[in-house]
mmCIF file of C-alpha atoms and ligand atoms in Angstrom:
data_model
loop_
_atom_site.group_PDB
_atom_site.id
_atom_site.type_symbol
_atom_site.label_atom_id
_atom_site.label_comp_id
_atom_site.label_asym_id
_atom_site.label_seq_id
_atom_site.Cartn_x
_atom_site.Cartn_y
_atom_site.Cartn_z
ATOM 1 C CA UNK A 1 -10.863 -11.227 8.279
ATOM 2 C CA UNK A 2 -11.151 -12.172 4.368
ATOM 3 C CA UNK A 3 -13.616 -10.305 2.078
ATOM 4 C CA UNK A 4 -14.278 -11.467 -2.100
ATOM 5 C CA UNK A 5 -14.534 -8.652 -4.356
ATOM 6 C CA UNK A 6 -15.464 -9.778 -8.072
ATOM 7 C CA UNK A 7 -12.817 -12.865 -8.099
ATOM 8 C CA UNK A 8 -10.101 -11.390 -5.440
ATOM 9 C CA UNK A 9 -9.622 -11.830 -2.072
ATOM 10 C CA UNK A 10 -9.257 -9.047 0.004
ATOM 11 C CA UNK A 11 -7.434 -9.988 3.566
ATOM 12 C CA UNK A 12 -7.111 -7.963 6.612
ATOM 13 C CA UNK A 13 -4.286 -9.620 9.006
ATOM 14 C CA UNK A 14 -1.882 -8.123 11.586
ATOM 15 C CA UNK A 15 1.940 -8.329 10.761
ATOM 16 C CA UNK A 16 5.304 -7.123 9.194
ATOM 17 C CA UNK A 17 5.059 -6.396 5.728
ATOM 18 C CA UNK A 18 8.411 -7.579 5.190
ATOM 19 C CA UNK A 19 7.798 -10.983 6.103
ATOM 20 C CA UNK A 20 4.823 -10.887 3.757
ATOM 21 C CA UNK A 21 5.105 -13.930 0.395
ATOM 22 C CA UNK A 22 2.307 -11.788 -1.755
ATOM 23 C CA UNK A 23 4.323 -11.220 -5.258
ATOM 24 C CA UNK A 24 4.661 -7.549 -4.058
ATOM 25 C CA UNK A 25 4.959 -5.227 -1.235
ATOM 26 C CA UNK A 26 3.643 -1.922 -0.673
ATOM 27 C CA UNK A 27 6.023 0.519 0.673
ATOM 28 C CA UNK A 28 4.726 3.650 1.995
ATOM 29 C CA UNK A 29 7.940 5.732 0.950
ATOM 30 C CA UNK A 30 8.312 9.559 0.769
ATOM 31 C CA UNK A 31 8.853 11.682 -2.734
ATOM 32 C CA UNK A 32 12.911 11.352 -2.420
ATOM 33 C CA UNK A 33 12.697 7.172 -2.605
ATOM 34 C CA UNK A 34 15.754 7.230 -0.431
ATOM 35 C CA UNK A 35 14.497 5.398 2.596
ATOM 36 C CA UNK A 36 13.070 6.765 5.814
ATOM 37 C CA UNK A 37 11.751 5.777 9.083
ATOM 38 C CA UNK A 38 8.639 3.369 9.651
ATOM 39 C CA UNK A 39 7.757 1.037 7.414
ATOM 40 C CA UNK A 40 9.767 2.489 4.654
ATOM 41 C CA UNK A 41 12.906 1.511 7.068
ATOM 42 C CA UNK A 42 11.779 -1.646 7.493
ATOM 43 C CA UNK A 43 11.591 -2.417 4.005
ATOM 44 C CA UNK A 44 15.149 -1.207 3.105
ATOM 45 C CA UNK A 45 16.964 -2.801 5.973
ATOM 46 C CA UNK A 46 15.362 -6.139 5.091
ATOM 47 C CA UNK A 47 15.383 -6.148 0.873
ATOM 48 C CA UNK A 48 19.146 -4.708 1.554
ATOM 49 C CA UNK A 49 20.963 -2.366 -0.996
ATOM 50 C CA UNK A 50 19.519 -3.248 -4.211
ATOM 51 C CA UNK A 51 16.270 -2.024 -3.315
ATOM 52 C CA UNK A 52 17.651 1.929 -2.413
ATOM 53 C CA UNK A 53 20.089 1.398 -6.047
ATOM 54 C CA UNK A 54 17.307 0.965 -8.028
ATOM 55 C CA UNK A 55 16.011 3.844 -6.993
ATOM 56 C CA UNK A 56 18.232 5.667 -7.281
ATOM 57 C CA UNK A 57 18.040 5.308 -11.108
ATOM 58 C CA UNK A 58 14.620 5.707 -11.152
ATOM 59 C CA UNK A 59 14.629 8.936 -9.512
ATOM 60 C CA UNK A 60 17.899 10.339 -11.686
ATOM 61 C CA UNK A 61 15.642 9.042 -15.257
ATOM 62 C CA UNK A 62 12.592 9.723 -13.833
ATOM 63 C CA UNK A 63 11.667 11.608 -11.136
ATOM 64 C CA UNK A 64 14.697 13.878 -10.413
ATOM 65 C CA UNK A 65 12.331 16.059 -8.232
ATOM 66 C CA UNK A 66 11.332 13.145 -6.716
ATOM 67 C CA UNK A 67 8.019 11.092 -6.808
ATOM 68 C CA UNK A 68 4.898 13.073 -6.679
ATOM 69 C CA UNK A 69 2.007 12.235 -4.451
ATOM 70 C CA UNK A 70 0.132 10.000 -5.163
ATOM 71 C CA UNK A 71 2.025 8.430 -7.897
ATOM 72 C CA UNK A 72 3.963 4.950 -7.710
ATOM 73 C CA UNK A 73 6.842 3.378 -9.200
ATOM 74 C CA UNK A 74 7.955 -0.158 -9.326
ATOM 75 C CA UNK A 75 11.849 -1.568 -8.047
ATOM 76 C CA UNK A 76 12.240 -5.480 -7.424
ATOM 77 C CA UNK A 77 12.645 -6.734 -3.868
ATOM 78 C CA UNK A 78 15.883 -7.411 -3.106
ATOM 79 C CA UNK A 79 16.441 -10.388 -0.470
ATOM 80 C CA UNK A 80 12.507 -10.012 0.588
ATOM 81 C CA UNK A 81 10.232 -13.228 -0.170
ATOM 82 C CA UNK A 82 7.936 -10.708 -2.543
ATOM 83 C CA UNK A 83 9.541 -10.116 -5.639
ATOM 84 C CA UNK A 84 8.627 -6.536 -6.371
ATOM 85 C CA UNK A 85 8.217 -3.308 -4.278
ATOM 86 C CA UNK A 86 5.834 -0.834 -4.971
ATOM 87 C CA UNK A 87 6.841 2.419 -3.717
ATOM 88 C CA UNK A 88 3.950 5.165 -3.333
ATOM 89 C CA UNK A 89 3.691 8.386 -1.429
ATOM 90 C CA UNK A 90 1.049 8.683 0.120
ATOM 91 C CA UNK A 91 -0.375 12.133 1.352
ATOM 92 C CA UNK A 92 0.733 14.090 4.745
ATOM 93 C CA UNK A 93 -1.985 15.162 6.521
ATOM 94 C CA UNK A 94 -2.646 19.053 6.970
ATOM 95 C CA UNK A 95 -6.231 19.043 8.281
ATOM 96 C CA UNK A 96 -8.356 17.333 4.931
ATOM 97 C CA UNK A 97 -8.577 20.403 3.673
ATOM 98 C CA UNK A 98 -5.736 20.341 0.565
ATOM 99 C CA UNK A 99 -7.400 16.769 -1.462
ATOM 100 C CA UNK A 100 -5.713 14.746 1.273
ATOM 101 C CA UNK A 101 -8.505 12.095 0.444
ATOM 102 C CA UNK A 102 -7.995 11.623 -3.271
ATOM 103 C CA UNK A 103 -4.591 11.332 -3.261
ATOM 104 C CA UNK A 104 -4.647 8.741 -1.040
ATOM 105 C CA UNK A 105 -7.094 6.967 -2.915
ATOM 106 C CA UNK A 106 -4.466 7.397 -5.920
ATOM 107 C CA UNK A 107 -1.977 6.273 -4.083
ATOM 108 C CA UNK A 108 -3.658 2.474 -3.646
ATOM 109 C CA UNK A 109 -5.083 2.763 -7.263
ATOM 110 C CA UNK A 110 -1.654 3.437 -8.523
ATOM 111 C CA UNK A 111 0.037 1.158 -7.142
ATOM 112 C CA UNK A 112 -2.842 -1.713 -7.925
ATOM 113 C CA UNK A 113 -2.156 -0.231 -11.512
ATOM 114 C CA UNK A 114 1.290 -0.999 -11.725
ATOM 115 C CA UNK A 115 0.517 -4.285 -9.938
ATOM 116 C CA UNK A 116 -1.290 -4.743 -12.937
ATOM 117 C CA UNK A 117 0.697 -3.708 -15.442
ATOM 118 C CA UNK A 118 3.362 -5.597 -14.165
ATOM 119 C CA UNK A 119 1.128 -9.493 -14.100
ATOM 120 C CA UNK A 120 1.097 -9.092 -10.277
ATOM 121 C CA UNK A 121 -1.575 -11.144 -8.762
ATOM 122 C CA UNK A 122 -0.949 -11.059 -5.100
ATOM 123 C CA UNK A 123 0.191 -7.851 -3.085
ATOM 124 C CA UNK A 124 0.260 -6.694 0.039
ATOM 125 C CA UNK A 125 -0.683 -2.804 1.718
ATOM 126 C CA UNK A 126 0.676 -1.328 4.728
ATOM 127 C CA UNK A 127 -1.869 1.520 6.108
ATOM 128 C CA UNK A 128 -0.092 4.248 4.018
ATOM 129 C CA UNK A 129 -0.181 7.999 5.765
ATOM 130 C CA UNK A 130 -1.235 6.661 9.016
ATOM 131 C CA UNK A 131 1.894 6.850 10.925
ATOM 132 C CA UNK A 132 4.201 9.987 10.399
ATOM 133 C CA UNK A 133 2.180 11.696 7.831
ATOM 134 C CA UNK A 134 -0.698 12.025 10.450
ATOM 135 C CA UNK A 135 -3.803 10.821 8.632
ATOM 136 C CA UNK A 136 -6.468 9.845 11.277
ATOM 137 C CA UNK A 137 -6.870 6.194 10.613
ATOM 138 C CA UNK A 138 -10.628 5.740 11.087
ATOM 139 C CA UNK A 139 -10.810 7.877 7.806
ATOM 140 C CA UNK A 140 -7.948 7.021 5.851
ATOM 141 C CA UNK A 141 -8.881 2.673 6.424
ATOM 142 C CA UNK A 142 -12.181 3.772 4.389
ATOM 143 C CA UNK A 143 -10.118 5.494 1.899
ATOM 144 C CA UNK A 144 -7.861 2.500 1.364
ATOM 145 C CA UNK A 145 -10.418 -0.007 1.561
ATOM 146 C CA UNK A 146 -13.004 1.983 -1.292
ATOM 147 C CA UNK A 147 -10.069 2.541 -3.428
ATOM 148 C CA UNK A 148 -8.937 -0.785 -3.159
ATOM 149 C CA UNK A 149 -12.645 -2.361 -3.939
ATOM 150 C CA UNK A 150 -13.374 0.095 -6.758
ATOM 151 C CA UNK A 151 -9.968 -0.930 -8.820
ATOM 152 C CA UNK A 152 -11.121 -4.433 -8.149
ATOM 153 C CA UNK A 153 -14.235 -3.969 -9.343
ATOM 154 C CA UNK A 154 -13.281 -2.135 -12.675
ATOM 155 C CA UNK A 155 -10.305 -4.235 -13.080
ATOM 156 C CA UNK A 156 -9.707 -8.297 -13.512
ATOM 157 C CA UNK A 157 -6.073 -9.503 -12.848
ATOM 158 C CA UNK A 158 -5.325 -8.861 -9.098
ATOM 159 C CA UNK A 159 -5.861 -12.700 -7.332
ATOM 160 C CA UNK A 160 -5.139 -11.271 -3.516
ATOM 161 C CA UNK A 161 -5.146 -8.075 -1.800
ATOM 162 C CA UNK A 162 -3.717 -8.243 1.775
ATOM 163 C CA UNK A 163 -3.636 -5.182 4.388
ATOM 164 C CA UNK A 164 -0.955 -5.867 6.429
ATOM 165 C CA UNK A 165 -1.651 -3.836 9.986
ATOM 166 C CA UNK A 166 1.265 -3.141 12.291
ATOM 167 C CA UNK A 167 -0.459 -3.134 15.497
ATOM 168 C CA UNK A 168 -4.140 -4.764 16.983
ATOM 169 C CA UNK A 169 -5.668 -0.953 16.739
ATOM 170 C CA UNK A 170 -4.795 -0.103 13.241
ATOM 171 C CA UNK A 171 -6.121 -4.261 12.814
ATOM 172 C CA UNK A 172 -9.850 -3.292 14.306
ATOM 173 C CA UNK A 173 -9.830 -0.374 12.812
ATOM 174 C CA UNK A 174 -9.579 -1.478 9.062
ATOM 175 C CA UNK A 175 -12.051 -4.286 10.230
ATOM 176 C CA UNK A 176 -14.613 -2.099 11.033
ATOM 177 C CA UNK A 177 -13.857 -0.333 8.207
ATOM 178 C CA UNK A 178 -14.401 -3.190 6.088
ATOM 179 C CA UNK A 179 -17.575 -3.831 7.732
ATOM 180 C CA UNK A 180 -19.172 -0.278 6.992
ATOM 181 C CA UNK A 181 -17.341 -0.505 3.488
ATOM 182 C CA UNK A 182 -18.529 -3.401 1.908
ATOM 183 C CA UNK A 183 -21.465 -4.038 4.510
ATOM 184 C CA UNK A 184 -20.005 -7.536 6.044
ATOM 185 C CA UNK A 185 -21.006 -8.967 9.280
ATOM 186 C CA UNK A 186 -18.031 -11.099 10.406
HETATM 187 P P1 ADP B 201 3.536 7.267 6.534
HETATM 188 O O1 ADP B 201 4.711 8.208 6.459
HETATM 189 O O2 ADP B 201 2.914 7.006 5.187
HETATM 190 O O3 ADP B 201 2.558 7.675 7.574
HETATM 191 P P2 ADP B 201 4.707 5.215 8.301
HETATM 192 O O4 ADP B 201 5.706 4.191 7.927
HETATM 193 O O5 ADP B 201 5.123 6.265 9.285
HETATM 194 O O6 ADP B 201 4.195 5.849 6.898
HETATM 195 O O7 ADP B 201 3.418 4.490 8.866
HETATM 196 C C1 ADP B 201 2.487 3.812 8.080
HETATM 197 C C2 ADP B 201 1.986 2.607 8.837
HETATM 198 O O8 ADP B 201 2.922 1.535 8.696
HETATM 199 C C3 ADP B 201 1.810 2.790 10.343
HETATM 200 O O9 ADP B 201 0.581 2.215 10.720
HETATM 201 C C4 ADP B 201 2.975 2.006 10.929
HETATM 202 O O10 ADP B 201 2.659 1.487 12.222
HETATM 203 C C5 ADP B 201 3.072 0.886 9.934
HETATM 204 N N1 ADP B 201 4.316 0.093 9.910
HETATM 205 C C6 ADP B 201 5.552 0.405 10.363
HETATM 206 N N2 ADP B 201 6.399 -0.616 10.139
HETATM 207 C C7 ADP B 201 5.686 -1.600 9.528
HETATM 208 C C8 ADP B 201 5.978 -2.924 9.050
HETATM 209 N N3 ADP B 201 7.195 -3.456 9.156
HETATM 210 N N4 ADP B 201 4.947 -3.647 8.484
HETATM 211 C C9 ADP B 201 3.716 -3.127 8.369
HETATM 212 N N5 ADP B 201 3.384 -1.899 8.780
HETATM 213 C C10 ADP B 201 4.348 -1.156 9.374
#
């Protein structure tokens, strides 16, 4: 399913991330940027070494406590086609009751931010919190989607947005999401 918002494309396919050609990837790390299980993994093992060295040194000059919440930083992408990785945490899931919502909002407007900042035009999302961190994906796909639409509505610069879903469930899922979301009817 494709969507336009303002002059971007916003695309909703099933797939590996890591086999994605957008300029970046999404990775939905955790605060210590050292790698981890899911798509995190996945990312590492393919982009190789470079990927976890870099940051490395962006936790030891930046983040030595490790990346909050919310917040994104930038590393290139090793031997993946995309050239950059964004790495965001997203949050974990503890009922909706702690601002679970807005911070993962942040987390996609961050890292569309740094997209930015960095002349990214195409980039890719994995569903970020819905798999180990336990946020139920019929609310966190509306999440991602709004905070996706309202960054590309505010901001011009970002060419492609692609959601890249693992599996056929979390696929219909942000599709109907998309539907209620920006009112489509295909
Ligand atoms: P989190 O800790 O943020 O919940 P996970 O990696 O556990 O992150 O899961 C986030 C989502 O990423 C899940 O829907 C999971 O199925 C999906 N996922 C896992 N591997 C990949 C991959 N290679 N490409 C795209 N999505 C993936």
């Amino acid at each position: 399913m494709e969507a336009k918002v303002g002059k971007a494309r916003v695309l909703f396919i099933r797939g590996d991330i890591t086999d994605q050609e957008t300029d970046a990837i999404v990775n939905a790390a955790n605060p210590s940027l050292m790698g981890g299980g899911g798509v995190d993994g996945a990312i590492h093992r393919r982009g190789g070494e470079a990927i976890l060295e870099e940051c490395k040194r962006i936790r030891a000059s930046k983040w030595p406590n490790g990346l909050p919440t919310g917040e994104a930083v930038i590393t290139s992408g090793g031997k993946l086609k995309a050239k950059h990785v964004i790495h965001t945490v997203g949050p974990v899931f503890r009922g909706g009751g702690r601002g679970e919502a807005g911070l993962l909002a942040r987390a996609y407007a961050n890292s569309l931010k740094l997209a930015l900042e960095n002349k990214i035009k195409t980039i890719s999302f994995p569903s970020i919190s819905t798999g180990a961190y336990g946020y139920p994906l019929e609310e966190a796909s509306k999440i991602a989607i709004r905070s996706v639409v309202e960054f590309l509505r505010q901001n011009e610069g970002i060419e492609e947005v692609r959601f890249v879903l693992f599996s056929d469930r979390d696929l219909r899922a942000y599709e109907e999401a998309a539907k209620q979301v920006l009112r489509l009817d295909s």
